[in-house]
Coordinates of C-alpha atoms and ligand atoms in Angstrom, one line a residue:
M1 CA 95.7 106.5 103.5
S2 CA 92.9 105.2 105.6
D3 CA 91.1 101.9 104.8
I4 CA 88.1 102.3 102.5
I5 CA 86.2 99.1 102.6
H6 CA 83.2 98.8 104.9
L7 CA 80.2 96.5 105.2
L8 CA 76.9 97.7 103.7
P9 CA 74.0 98.2 106.1
D10 CA 71.6 95.2 106.0
S11 CA 68.9 97.3 104.4
V12 CA 71.1 98.1 101.4
A13 CA 72.6 94.6 101.2
N14 CA 69.1 93.1 101.2
Q15 CA 67.9 95.5 98.5
I16 CA 70.8 94.5 96.3
A17 CA 70.2 90.8 96.9
A18 CA 66.5 91.4 96.2
G19 CA 67.4 92.5 92.7
E20 CA 68.4 88.9 92.0
V21 CA 65.3 87.2 93.3
I22 CA 62.5 89.8 93.0
Q23 CA 62.4 91.3 89.6
R24 CA 58.7 91.9 89.3
P25 CA 55.3 91.2 90.9
A26 CA 55.4 87.7 89.3
S27 CA 58.5 86.8 91.3
V28 CA 56.8 87.7 94.6
L29 CA 53.8 85.6 93.7
K30 CA 56.1 82.6 92.8
E31 CA 58.0 82.8 96.1
L32 CA 54.9 83.1 98.3
V33 CA 52.9 80.4 96.6
E34 CA 55.9 78.1 96.7
N35 CA 56.3 78.7 100.4
S36 CA 52.6 77.8 100.9
I37 CA 53.1 74.5 99.0
D38 CA 56.2 73.8 101.1
A39 CA 54.1 74.4 104.2
G40 CA 51.7 71.7 103.1
A41 CA 48.8 73.9 102.2
T42 CA 45.8 72.2 100.5
F43 CA 44.1 75.5 99.7
I44 CA 45.8 78.7 98.5
Q45 CA 44.1 81.9 97.8
I46 CA 45.7 84.6 95.7
V47 CA 44.6 88.2 95.3
I48 CA 46.4 90.7 93.1
K49 CA 45.6 94.4 92.5
D50 CA 46.9 96.6 89.7
A51 CA 48.9 93.7 88.3
G52 CA 50.5 93.1 91.6
R53 CA 51.9 96.7 91.9
T54 CA 49.8 97.7 94.9
L55 CA 48.9 94.3 96.3
I56 CA 49.8 90.6 96.1
Q57 CA 48.2 88.6 98.8
V58 CA 48.7 84.8 99.3
V59 CA 46.7 83.1 102.0
D60 CA 47.2 79.4 102.8
N61 CA 46.0 76.7 105.2
G62 CA 49.4 75.3 105.7
K63 CA 51.2 74.6 108.9
G64 CA 51.8 78.2 109.9
M65 CA 54.8 79.5 111.9
S66 CA 55.6 80.1 115.5
E67 CA 56.2 83.7 116.6
T68 CA 60.0 83.3 116.6
D69 CA 60.0 81.6 113.2
A70 CA 57.7 84.3 111.8
R71 CA 60.3 86.9 112.8
M72 CA 63.2 84.8 111.7
A73 CA 61.7 84.2 108.3
F74 CA 62.6 87.7 107.2
E75 CA 66.3 87.3 107.9
R76 CA 68.5 86.5 104.9
H77 CA 69.6 82.9 104.6
A78 CA 66.9 81.9 107.2
T79 CA 65.2 78.7 106.2
S80 CA 63.6 75.7 107.8
K81 CA 64.2 73.6 104.7
I82 CA 67.8 72.6 104.7
K83 CA 70.4 72.4 107.4
S84 CA 73.6 71.4 105.6
A85 CA 75.0 71.2 102.2
D86 CA 74.1 67.5 102.0
D87 CA 70.5 68.4 102.2
L88 CA 70.8 70.2 98.9
F89 CA 71.1 66.9 97.2
A90 CA 68.0 65.5 98.7
L91 CA 65.6 68.4 98.2
R92 CA 61.9 67.8 98.4
T93 CA 60.9 71.4 98.9
M94 CA 60.5 74.3 96.4
G95 CA 62.5 76.7 98.6
F96 CA 65.9 76.2 100.3
R97 CA 67.8 79.4 99.9
G98 CA 66.1 81.4 102.7
E99 CA 66.3 84.5 100.6
A100 CA 62.8 85.2 99.3
L101 CA 61.1 86.8 102.3
A102 CA 64.2 88.8 103.2
S103 CA 64.3 90.1 99.6
I104 CA 60.6 90.9 99.4
A105 CA 60.7 92.7 102.8
A106 CA 63.6 94.8 101.5
V107 CA 61.6 96.2 98.6
A108 CA 57.9 96.3 99.7
Q109 CA 55.6 96.7 102.7
V110 CA 54.8 93.3 104.1
E111 CA 52.1 92.2 106.5
L112 CA 52.3 88.6 107.8
R113 CA 49.7 86.9 109.8
T114 CA 50.3 83.3 110.8
R115 CA 49.2 80.7 113.3
R116 CA 50.0 77.0 113.8
T117 CA 47.1 74.6 114.5
D118 CA 48.0 74.1 118.1
D119 CA 48.6 77.8 119.0
E120 CA 45.8 79.7 120.4
L121 CA 46.9 83.0 119.1
G122 CA 48.7 83.8 115.9
V123 CA 51.2 86.6 115.2
L124 CA 51.1 89.7 113.1
I125 CA 54.3 91.3 111.7
D126 CA 54.6 94.4 109.6
V127 CA 57.9 94.9 107.8
A128 CA 58.9 97.5 105.2
G129 CA 62.2 98.1 103.7
T130 CA 63.7 95.5 106.0
R131 CA 62.5 97.4 109.2
V132 CA 60.1 95.7 111.5
F133 CA 57.3 98.2 112.4
K134 CA 54.9 96.0 114.3
Q135 CA 54.9 92.6 115.9
E136 CA 51.9 91.5 118.0
S137 CA 49.7 88.5 118.8
V138 CA 46.4 88.3 116.9
Q139 CA 43.4 86.1 116.4
C140 CA 43.7 84.5 113.0
D141 CA 43.0 81.3 111.0
T142 CA 45.5 78.4 111.0
G143 CA 47.9 78.9 108.2
T144 CA 49.7 81.9 106.8
S145 CA 48.6 85.1 105.1
F146 CA 51.1 87.4 103.3
Q147 CA 50.1 90.8 102.0
I148 CA 52.8 92.5 99.9
K149 CA 51.9 96.1 99.3
N150 CA 53.5 98.7 97.0
L151 CA 56.2 96.7 95.6
F152 CA 59.4 98.7 95.0
F153 CA 58.0 101.6 97.0
N154 CA 61.6 102.4 98.0
V155 CA 63.3 101.6 94.6
P156 CA 61.8 104.0 92.0
A157 CA 64.2 102.7 89.4
R158 CA 62.9 99.2 89.6
R159 CA 59.3 100.5 89.6
R160 CA 60.0 102.3 86.4
F161 CA 61.2 99.1 84.8
L162 CA 57.9 97.4 85.3
K163 CA 55.9 96.9 82.1
S164 CA 52.3 97.5 81.3
D165 CA 49.6 95.9 83.5
N166 CA 48.9 93.3 80.9
V167 CA 52.5 92.3 80.6
E168 CA 53.0 92.1 84.3
K169 CA 49.8 90.1 84.6
S170 CA 50.9 87.6 82.0
H171 CA 54.1 87.1 83.9
I172 CA 52.1 86.4 87.0
L173 CA 49.9 83.9 85.2
T174 CA 53.0 82.2 83.8
E175 CA 54.3 81.7 87.3
F176 CA 50.9 80.6 88.5
Y177 CA 50.5 78.0 85.8
R178 CA 53.9 76.5 86.5
I179 CA 52.9 75.9 90.1
A180 CA 49.2 75.0 89.7
L181 CA 49.9 72.5 86.9
V182 CA 52.1 70.4 89.1
N183 CA 50.1 70.8 92.3
S184 CA 46.7 69.6 91.1
N185 CA 45.9 68.1 94.6
V186 CA 45.9 71.7 95.9
S187 CA 42.9 74.0 95.5
F188 CA 43.5 77.5 94.2
S189 CA 41.4 80.6 94.1
F190 CA 42.7 83.5 92.2
L191 CA 41.2 87.0 92.3
D192 CA 42.3 89.9 90.1
G193 CA 40.8 92.8 92.0
D194 CA 37.2 91.7 92.4
D195 CA 37.3 89.3 89.5
E196 CA 37.7 85.6 90.2
I197 CA 40.0 84.5 87.3
F198 CA 40.5 81.0 88.6
N199 CA 38.8 78.7 91.0
L200 CA 40.5 75.4 90.7
P201 CA 39.3 72.6 93.0
A202 CA 41.8 69.9 94.0
S203 CA 41.7 67.3 91.2
N204 CA 44.2 65.5 89.0
N205 CA 46.7 66.7 86.4
K206 CA 44.5 66.2 83.5
V207 CA 41.5 68.1 84.9
R208 CA 43.9 70.8 86.1
I209 CA 45.3 71.2 82.6
E210 CA 41.9 71.3 81.1
S211 CA 40.5 73.8 83.6
I212 CA 43.5 76.1 83.1
F213 CA 43.9 76.0 79.3
G214 CA 40.5 74.7 78.2
K215 CA 38.6 77.4 79.8
N216 CA 37.2 78.7 76.6
A217 CA 37.8 75.5 74.6
K218 CA 37.2 72.7 76.9
K219 CA 36.0 70.2 74.4
K220 CA 39.1 70.6 72.3
W221 CA 41.4 70.1 75.2
Q222 CA 39.7 66.9 76.3
Q223 CA 40.2 65.5 72.8
Q224 CA 43.8 66.5 72.3
L225 CA 45.7 65.0 75.2
L226 CA 47.4 61.7 74.8
N227 CA 48.6 59.9 77.9
I228 CA 52.2 59.1 78.4
E229 CA 53.5 56.9 81.2
T230 CA 56.6 55.0 81.7
S231 CA 58.6 53.9 84.7
T232 CA 62.2 52.7 85.0
N233 CA 64.6 52.6 87.9
L234 CA 66.1 55.8 86.6
V235 CA 63.0 57.8 86.1
S236 CA 59.2 57.8 86.0
I237 CA 57.7 59.9 83.3
Y238 CA 54.0 60.6 83.0
G239 CA 51.8 63.3 81.7
Y240 CA 50.2 64.3 78.4
V241 CA 51.2 65.3 74.9
G242 CA 49.0 67.0 72.5
K243 CA 47.9 65.3 69.3
P244 CA 49.8 66.6 66.3
E245 CA 46.9 68.4 64.7
Y246 CA 46.6 70.6 67.8
A247 CA 50.1 71.9 67.5
Q248 CA 50.2 75.6 67.5
K249 CA 52.6 78.5 67.1
S250 CA 52.8 79.3 70.8
A251 CA 52.2 75.9 72.3
N252 CA 51.8 75.2 76.0
Q253 CA 54.9 73.3 76.9
Y254 CA 55.7 72.2 80.5
F255 CA 58.3 70.0 82.0
F256 CA 58.2 69.3 85.7
V257 CA 60.6 67.3 87.8
N258 CA 59.8 66.2 91.4
G259 CA 57.0 68.8 91.6
R260 CA 59.0 71.7 90.2
Y261 CA 58.7 73.4 86.9
M262 CA 61.8 73.2 84.7
R263 CA 63.1 74.3 81.4
H264 CA 65.0 71.7 79.6
P265 CA 66.0 72.5 76.0
Y266 CA 67.6 69.0 75.5
F267 CA 64.5 67.1 76.5
H268 CA 62.4 69.6 74.6
K269 CA 64.3 68.5 71.5
A270 CA 63.4 64.9 72.3
V271 CA 59.7 65.8 72.3
L272 CA 60.0 67.7 69.0
L273 CA 61.9 64.9 67.3
A274 CA 59.2 62.4 68.3
Y275 CA 56.8 64.6 66.4
N276 CA 59.1 64.7 63.4
Q277 CA 57.2 65.1 60.2
M278 CA 53.9 65.1 61.9
I279 CA 53.7 68.9 62.4
Q280 CA 54.7 71.9 60.5
A281 CA 58.1 73.4 61.3
S282 CA 56.5 76.7 62.4
E283 CA 54.3 74.9 65.0
S284 CA 55.0 73.1 68.1
P285 CA 53.1 70.5 70.2
N286 CA 51.5 71.1 73.5
Y287 CA 52.9 69.0 76.3
F288 CA 52.8 68.5 80.0
I289 CA 55.4 66.1 81.1
Y290 CA 56.2 65.1 84.7
F291 CA 59.4 63.5 85.7
E292 CA 60.1 61.8 89.0
V293 CA 63.7 61.0 89.8
D294 CA 65.8 60.4 92.8
P295 CA 66.6 64.0 94.0
Q296 CA 70.3 62.9 94.3
T297 CA 70.5 62.6 90.6
I298 CA 69.5 66.2 89.7
D299 CA 71.1 69.6 90.5
I300 CA 68.7 72.5 90.9
N301 CA 71.1 74.7 92.7
I302 CA 72.1 76.8 89.7
H303 CA 70.5 80.2 90.2
P304 CA 67.6 81.5 92.2
T305 CA 65.5 82.5 89.2
K306 CA 66.7 80.1 86.7
T307 CA 64.6 77.1 85.9
E308 CA 67.2 74.9 84.2
I309 CA 67.9 71.7 86.0
K310 CA 70.8 69.3 85.4
F311 CA 70.2 65.6 85.3
E312 CA 72.8 63.0 85.9
N313 CA 71.4 60.5 83.5
E314 CA 70.4 63.0 80.8
Q315 CA 71.0 60.7 77.8
A316 CA 69.2 57.7 79.1
I317 CA 66.2 59.8 80.2
W318 CA 66.2 61.4 76.7
S319 CA 65.8 58.0 75.2
I320 CA 63.1 56.9 77.7
L321 CA 61.2 60.1 77.1
S322 CA 61.5 59.8 73.4
A323 CA 60.2 56.3 73.4
A324 CA 57.3 57.1 75.6
I325 CA 56.1 59.9 73.4
K326 CA 56.6 57.9 70.2
E327 CA 54.5 55.1 71.7
A328 CA 51.7 57.5 72.6
L329 CA 51.7 59.1 69.2
G330 CA 52.0 55.7 67.5
K331 CA 49.0 54.3 69.4
F332 CA 47.0 57.3 68.3
N333 CA 48.3 57.2 64.8
I334 CA 46.8 53.8 64.2
V335 CA 43.9 55.0 62.3
P336 CA 41.7 52.0 61.6
S337 CA 44.1 51.6 58.9
I338 CA 44.3 48.4 57.1
D339 CA 40.9 47.0 57.7
F340 CA 39.5 48.0 54.3
D341 CA 35.9 47.0 53.9
Q342 CA 36.0 44.9 50.8
E343 CA 36.6 41.3 50.0
G344 CA 39.9 40.3 48.6
A345 CA 40.9 43.7 49.9
V346 CA 43.9 45.8 49.2
D347 CA 46.7 44.1 51.1
M348 CA 49.3 46.7 50.3
P349 CA 51.9 46.0 53.0
T350 CA 52.7 42.7 51.4
R351 CA 53.4 44.2 48.1
M352 CA 57.1 44.4 47.3
P353 CA 58.0 48.0 47.9
V354 CA 59.1 49.7 44.7
E355 CA 62.1 51.1 46.5
N356 CA 63.7 47.7 46.9
V357 CA 63.7 47.1 43.2
R358 CA 66.7 48.5 41.5
P359 CA 65.2 49.7 38.3
P360 CA 66.8 48.5 35.1
Q361 CA 67.8 50.9 32.3
T362 CA 64.7 52.4 30.8
N363 CA 63.9 53.3 27.3
F364 CA 62.0 56.3 26.4
N365 CA 59.8 57.2 23.6
P366 CA 60.0 60.9 24.0
N367 CA 57.0 61.5 21.8
Y368 CA 54.7 59.2 23.7
N369 CA 52.3 61.1 25.9
P370 CA 50.0 58.8 27.7
F371 CA 47.4 61.5 28.2
G372 CA 47.7 63.2 24.8
N373 CA 45.1 62.9 22.1
S374 CA 46.5 59.9 20.5
G375 CA 47.5 58.1 23.7
Y376 CA 45.7 56.9 26.7
K377 CA 42.2 58.1 27.3
R378 CA 41.4 58.9 30.9
P379 CA 38.5 56.9 32.1
T380 CA 35.7 59.1 33.2
L381 CA 33.6 58.5 36.2
D382 CA 30.0 58.8 36.9
W383 CA 27.7 57.6 39.7
E384 CA 27.3 54.3 37.9
D385 CA 31.1 53.8 37.8
L386 CA 31.4 54.9 41.4
Y387 CA 28.9 52.6 42.9
G388 CA 29.1 49.9 40.3
G389 CA 32.8 49.7 40.5
F390 CA 32.7 47.5 43.4
E391 CA 30.9 44.8 41.5
K392 CA 32.7 45.3 38.2
K393 CA 35.7 43.5 37.0
A394 CA 38.9 45.5 37.2
E395 CA 40.1 47.4 34.3
P396 CA 42.9 45.8 32.4
A397 CA 46.2 46.5 33.9
S398 CA 47.4 48.6 31.0
S399 CA 44.9 51.3 31.7
S400 CA 46.0 51.8 35.2
I401 CA 48.2 54.8 36.1
D402 CA 51.5 54.7 37.7
W403 CA 51.4 57.3 40.4
E404 CA 55.1 57.6 40.6
S405 CA 55.0 59.1 37.2
N406 CA 53.2 62.4 37.0
I407 CA 50.2 62.5 34.8
D408 CA 51.2 65.9 33.4
S409 CA 54.7 65.0 32.6
P410 CA 55.5 65.1 28.9
V411 CA 57.1 61.8 28.7
S412 CA 56.7 58.6 30.7
P413 CA 59.1 55.8 31.3
T414 CA 58.3 52.3 30.3
F415 CA 58.2 50.1 33.3
S416 CA 60.2 47.1 34.0
S417 CA 58.5 43.8 34.1
I418 CA 58.6 43.8 37.9
E419 CA 56.8 47.0 38.2
K420 CA 54.3 45.8 35.6
Q421 CA 53.7 42.8 37.8
Q422 CA 53.1 45.1 40.7
E423 CA 50.7 47.1 38.7
I424 CA 48.7 44.1 37.8
E425 CA 48.6 42.9 41.3
H426 CA 47.5 46.3 42.3
T427 CA 44.8 46.6 39.7
E428 CA 43.4 43.4 40.8
S429 CA 42.9 44.7 44.2
A430 CA 41.4 47.9 43.0
R431 CA 37.8 46.8 43.2
T432 CA 37.3 49.4 45.8
E433 CA 34.4 51.6 46.5
N434 CA 36.0 55.1 46.3
F435 CA 34.4 58.4 45.7
Q436 CA 36.1 61.6 44.7
Y437 CA 34.7 64.7 46.2
K438 CA 35.3 68.1 44.5
N439 CA 38.1 66.5 42.6
R440 CA 40.1 67.0 45.8
F441 CA 39.2 64.4 48.4
I442 CA 38.9 60.7 48.2
L443 CA 36.3 59.0 50.3
T444 CA 36.7 55.4 50.9
G445 CA 34.9 52.9 53.2
I446 CA 36.7 50.9 55.9
K447 CA 35.2 48.4 58.3
S448 CA 35.0 50.9 61.1
G449 CA 33.9 53.9 59.2
L450 CA 34.8 56.3 56.4
L451 CA 38.2 57.7 55.4
M452 CA 38.6 61.0 53.7
I453 CA 41.9 61.5 52.0
D454 CA 43.4 64.7 50.6
Q455 CA 44.6 63.5 47.3
Q456 CA 47.4 66.1 46.8
R457 CA 48.8 65.6 50.3
A458 CA 48.6 61.9 49.9
H459 CA 50.6 62.0 46.8
T460 CA 53.1 64.4 48.3
R461 CA 53.7 61.8 51.1
I462 CA 54.1 59.0 48.6
L463 CA 56.6 60.9 46.5
F464 CA 58.5 62.2 49.5
D465 CA 59.0 58.7 50.8
L466 CA 60.1 57.5 47.4
F467 CA 62.6 60.3 46.9
M468 CA 64.0 59.7 50.4
T469 CA 64.5 56.0 49.6
Q470 CA 66.1 56.8 46.3
M471 CA 68.6 59.2 47.9
E472 CA 69.4 56.9 50.8
K473 CA 69.1 53.4 49.4
S474 CA 68.3 53.0 45.7
H475 CA 68.3 55.2 42.7
G476 CA 65.6 57.0 40.8
L477 CA 64.7 56.8 37.1
T478 CA 65.7 59.6 34.8
Q479 CA 63.8 61.0 31.9
Q480 CA 66.0 62.7 29.4
V481 CA 64.8 66.1 28.2
L482 CA 64.7 67.1 24.6
F483 CA 65.9 70.6 25.1
P484 CA 68.4 70.8 28.0
E485 CA 68.2 74.1 29.9
T486 CA 71.2 75.7 31.7
L487 CA 71.4 76.3 35.4
E488 CA 73.6 79.2 36.3
L489 CA 74.7 79.7 39.9
S490 CA 76.7 82.2 41.9
A491 CA 80.0 81.0 43.2
D492 CA 78.5 80.7 46.7
D493 CA 75.6 78.7 45.6
D494 CA 77.7 76.6 43.5
L495 CA 79.8 75.5 46.4
F496 CA 76.7 74.3 48.2
F497 CA 75.2 72.9 45.1
E498 CA 78.2 70.6 44.6
Q499 CA 77.4 69.1 48.0
I500 CA 73.9 68.2 47.1
L501 CA 74.7 67.2 43.6
P502 CA 75.1 63.5 44.4
D503 CA 71.7 63.5 46.1
L504 CA 70.1 65.1 43.1
Q505 CA 71.7 62.5 40.8
R506 CA 70.3 59.7 42.9
V507 CA 66.7 61.0 42.6
G508 CA 67.2 61.1 38.8
F509 CA 68.6 64.4 37.8
D510 CA 71.2 64.3 35.0
L511 CA 73.2 67.4 35.4
E512 CA 76.3 68.0 33.3
P513 CA 78.8 70.6 34.7
L514 CA 79.6 73.2 32.0
G515 CA 82.2 75.1 34.0
N516 CA 81.7 78.6 35.3
Q517 CA 79.2 77.4 37.9
S518 CA 76.8 76.3 35.2
Y519 CA 75.1 73.0 34.6
S520 CA 73.2 71.6 31.7
V521 CA 70.0 69.9 32.9
N522 CA 69.9 66.9 30.5
G523 CA 67.6 64.7 32.5
I524 CA 65.1 65.0 35.3
P525 CA 63.5 62.5 37.7
A526 CA 60.9 60.4 36.0
Q527 CA 58.3 61.4 38.5
L528 CA 58.9 65.1 38.2
G529 CA 56.0 67.1 36.8
T530 CA 57.1 70.7 36.6
S531 CA 57.5 72.8 33.5
S532 CA 60.1 75.0 35.2
V533 CA 63.0 72.8 36.2
I534 CA 65.4 75.6 36.7
N535 CA 63.2 77.4 39.1
L536 CA 62.6 74.1 41.0
L537 CA 66.4 73.5 41.2
L538 CA 66.9 77.0 42.5
D539 CA 64.1 76.7 45.0
M540 CA 65.5 73.4 46.2
L541 CA 68.9 74.9 46.6
E542 CA 67.5 77.8 48.6
K543 CA 65.6 75.5 51.0
A544 CA 68.5 73.1 51.4
K545 CA 70.8 76.0 52.3
T546 CA 68.4 77.1 55.0
T547 CA 68.0 73.6 56.2
A548 CA 71.8 73.2 56.4
Q549 CA 71.9 75.9 59.1
D550 CA 69.9 73.7 61.4
P551 CA 72.0 70.8 62.6
T552 CA 68.9 68.7 63.4
A553 CA 67.2 69.2 60.0
S554 CA 67.8 66.9 57.2
I555 CA 68.9 68.1 53.7
H556 CA 67.6 64.9 52.2
E557 CA 64.2 65.7 53.6
S558 CA 64.3 69.2 52.4
I559 CA 65.1 68.1 48.9
S560 CA 62.6 65.3 48.9
L561 CA 59.8 67.6 50.1
T562 CA 60.5 70.3 47.5
L563 CA 60.5 67.7 44.8
A564 CA 57.4 65.9 46.1
E565 CA 55.5 69.1 46.3
A566 CA 56.5 70.1 42.8
S567 CA 55.5 66.7 41.4
S568 CA 52.4 65.8 43.3
L569 CA 49.0 65.5 41.8
K570 CA 47.1 68.6 42.4
A571 CA 43.7 69.3 43.8
G572 CA 41.2 69.6 40.9
Q573 CA 42.5 66.6 39.1
R574 CA 39.8 64.1 38.3
L575 CA 40.7 60.5 39.2
S576 CA 39.4 57.1 38.1
N577 CA 38.4 54.5 40.6
E578 CA 41.6 52.6 39.9
E579 CA 43.7 55.7 40.3
M580 CA 42.1 56.4 43.6
S581 CA 42.7 52.8 44.7
D582 CA 46.2 53.0 43.6
L583 CA 46.8 56.2 45.5
I584 CA 45.2 54.8 48.7
D585 CA 47.2 51.6 48.2
R586 CA 50.5 53.5 48.0
L587 CA 49.6 55.9 50.7
F588 CA 49.0 53.2 53.3
A589 CA 52.2 51.5 52.3
C590 CA 54.0 54.6 53.7
A591 CA 55.1 54.4 57.3
N592 CA 53.6 57.7 58.2
Y593 CA 50.5 58.0 56.1
N594 CA 48.6 60.3 58.4
F595 CA 50.6 63.4 57.8
T596 CA 52.6 65.1 55.1
P597 CA 56.3 65.5 55.8
D598 CA 55.6 69.1 56.8
G599 CA 52.8 68.0 59.1
K600 CA 49.7 68.5 57.2
K601 CA 46.9 66.1 57.8
I602 CA 46.3 63.6 55.0
V603 CA 43.6 61.3 56.3
S604 CA 40.6 62.1 58.4
T605 CA 38.5 59.2 59.8
F606 CA 34.8 59.3 60.5
T607 CA 34.1 56.3 62.7
L608 CA 31.0 54.3 62.2
E609 CA 30.0 55.4 65.7
E610 CA 30.3 59.0 64.8
L611 CA 28.4 58.5 61.6
E612 CA 25.6 56.6 63.3
K613 CA 25.2 59.4 65.9
R614 CA 24.3 61.8 63.2
F615 CA 21.1 59.9 62.4
Ligands
LIG1 P1 63.0 79.3 101.8 O1 61.6 79.1 101.2 O2 64.1 79.2 100.8 O3 63.2 78.5 103.0 P2 61.9 81.9 102.3 O4 62.5 83.2 102.6 O5 61.0 81.8 101.2 O6 63.0 80.8 102.3 O7 61.1 81.5 103.6 C1 61.8 81.4 104.9 C2 61.1 80.5 105.8 O8 59.9 81.0 106.3 C3 60.8 79.2 105.2 O9 61.9 78.3 105.3 C4 59.6 78.7 106.1 O10 60.1 78.1 107.3 C5 59.0 80.0 106.5 N1 57.8 80.2 105.7 C6 57.7 81.1 104.6 N2 56.4 81.1 104.1 C7 55.7 80.2 104.9 C8 54.3 79.8 104.8 N3 53.5 80.2 103.9 N4 53.9 78.9 105.8 C9 54.8 78.4 106.7 N5 56.1 78.8 106.8 C10 56.6 79.7 105.9
LIG2 MG1 60.7 80.2 99.8

């Protein structure tokens, strides 16, 4: 039998190789623009027609090519950017594989015009399907112009794989953003047919970000970016992260290293964790983060179209990144917090946190309802109260409400003397000028302006922190129930329930196993204010199960949040001045008082400056 292996002709080999590098018009755009950047261009003009199917043109004012180089550029593995394997570890250019132009020329009709500054004449080369059709001297500007026409003209199968114009255009824009955002010192003009879709003068990163994404919402973008900057001998990190309240479902998230876009799931996690509890799980923050590292410490030589990059010092950089973001968020989070605008003001942080107190056994009078007819009478408010409250003497301590016990709950624990003491201290500081709006928001003055607080969310945050502490450090109070209900579980659920049972006991549930995957609910957390305990337990179980599937999510947080939401004071509930002060007091004793655990905003600040501007 004769031998059967033979080498493929160049045209076929190139076409196969092109499949790797050039998948769609967006890949062509990426390769050409990256070449222009590598050639030192300061101005790059892009023109596409029919979503790049019929034309992709990239014109630059970079260093241009000699006639020989222009011809060589279309050969496979022809590059001016590296000479040996060693150079791979000191890369400063976007390209280095020498494959792109060969690949493009294998699957499209290419016209190249290029001239170096010192050359009198430039060169024109026409190539299509790897064959050179024309090569001649021409008059042309310094720099390089590539026209790529009729992409995949000779590969119908690939052409058929292309998606609708809109989809292809969005791929093109994705690639464009990845380059334009990290080359803000380069001017770009971008024409889609006759429409100019971008005209970006050379500027800085911030202006570039705003002019790309803030086109229709410029104001918003200027307000939302928080600066991050840190420099160590391992890495310099700078850029911008979005304020939590601008988080969105499909956020703009960009990492760059040494001028190159990268994906980095591990660092991405660091960013998300820094926002922990500030944003909803379904949303994600915007970020534009630029890393500079010694090129020897990264490996970008993984795959021509992959954007993952390996870092030698990944863990250390993770921590540096995380700290930088937390610092930026922390700075911004410092709402004019503790400078309340009254004398002898609420100095809550010095108050002994309730969670450090191990509560003694409590006694209950199950028939006592502090809000029932015979019990405590809620103080009502009117304008006199609201504005006179500041001058007035505080109400006696006994009439103040403990927020950790829900006002609707049928029974209320008697407090230990320590807690009483705290209540008194608190009430004395409650000579605050608060105003409840729509029975939903609390308005309170601070030195530098006005705070508006969502009462339900504030209470959710307070209770969440309390339940978390109880689960992890102390122990919650139990209120025994008069008529225990029975919780019945499937075998599956029961297995999981047993795992979270100790946590539930710590927050105050008294659950007695009855066998057969059933439990008698003999007692519930003192703070709990729900009529349907069984439903709550099932809900909590369900959410905790989902949480358990995510290794980074915390079951304690899931349980605490479900409980806090079920127990929190609701909108529509009228509050006395003292109740409001107490709520504010406890809210600002929380480490993260600006957001609910699931990232909803609790406090909004109107600065004095903003208020004055209105008049
Ligand atoms: P690579 O970028 O990996 O080197 P390419 O196939 O993209 O490979 O380009 C081959 C070579 O052609 C480059 O190394 C460079 O020398 C030259 N070249 C390509 N585009 C330009 C350009 N716009 N300006 C100047 N030289 C260019
Ligand atoms: Mg290249």
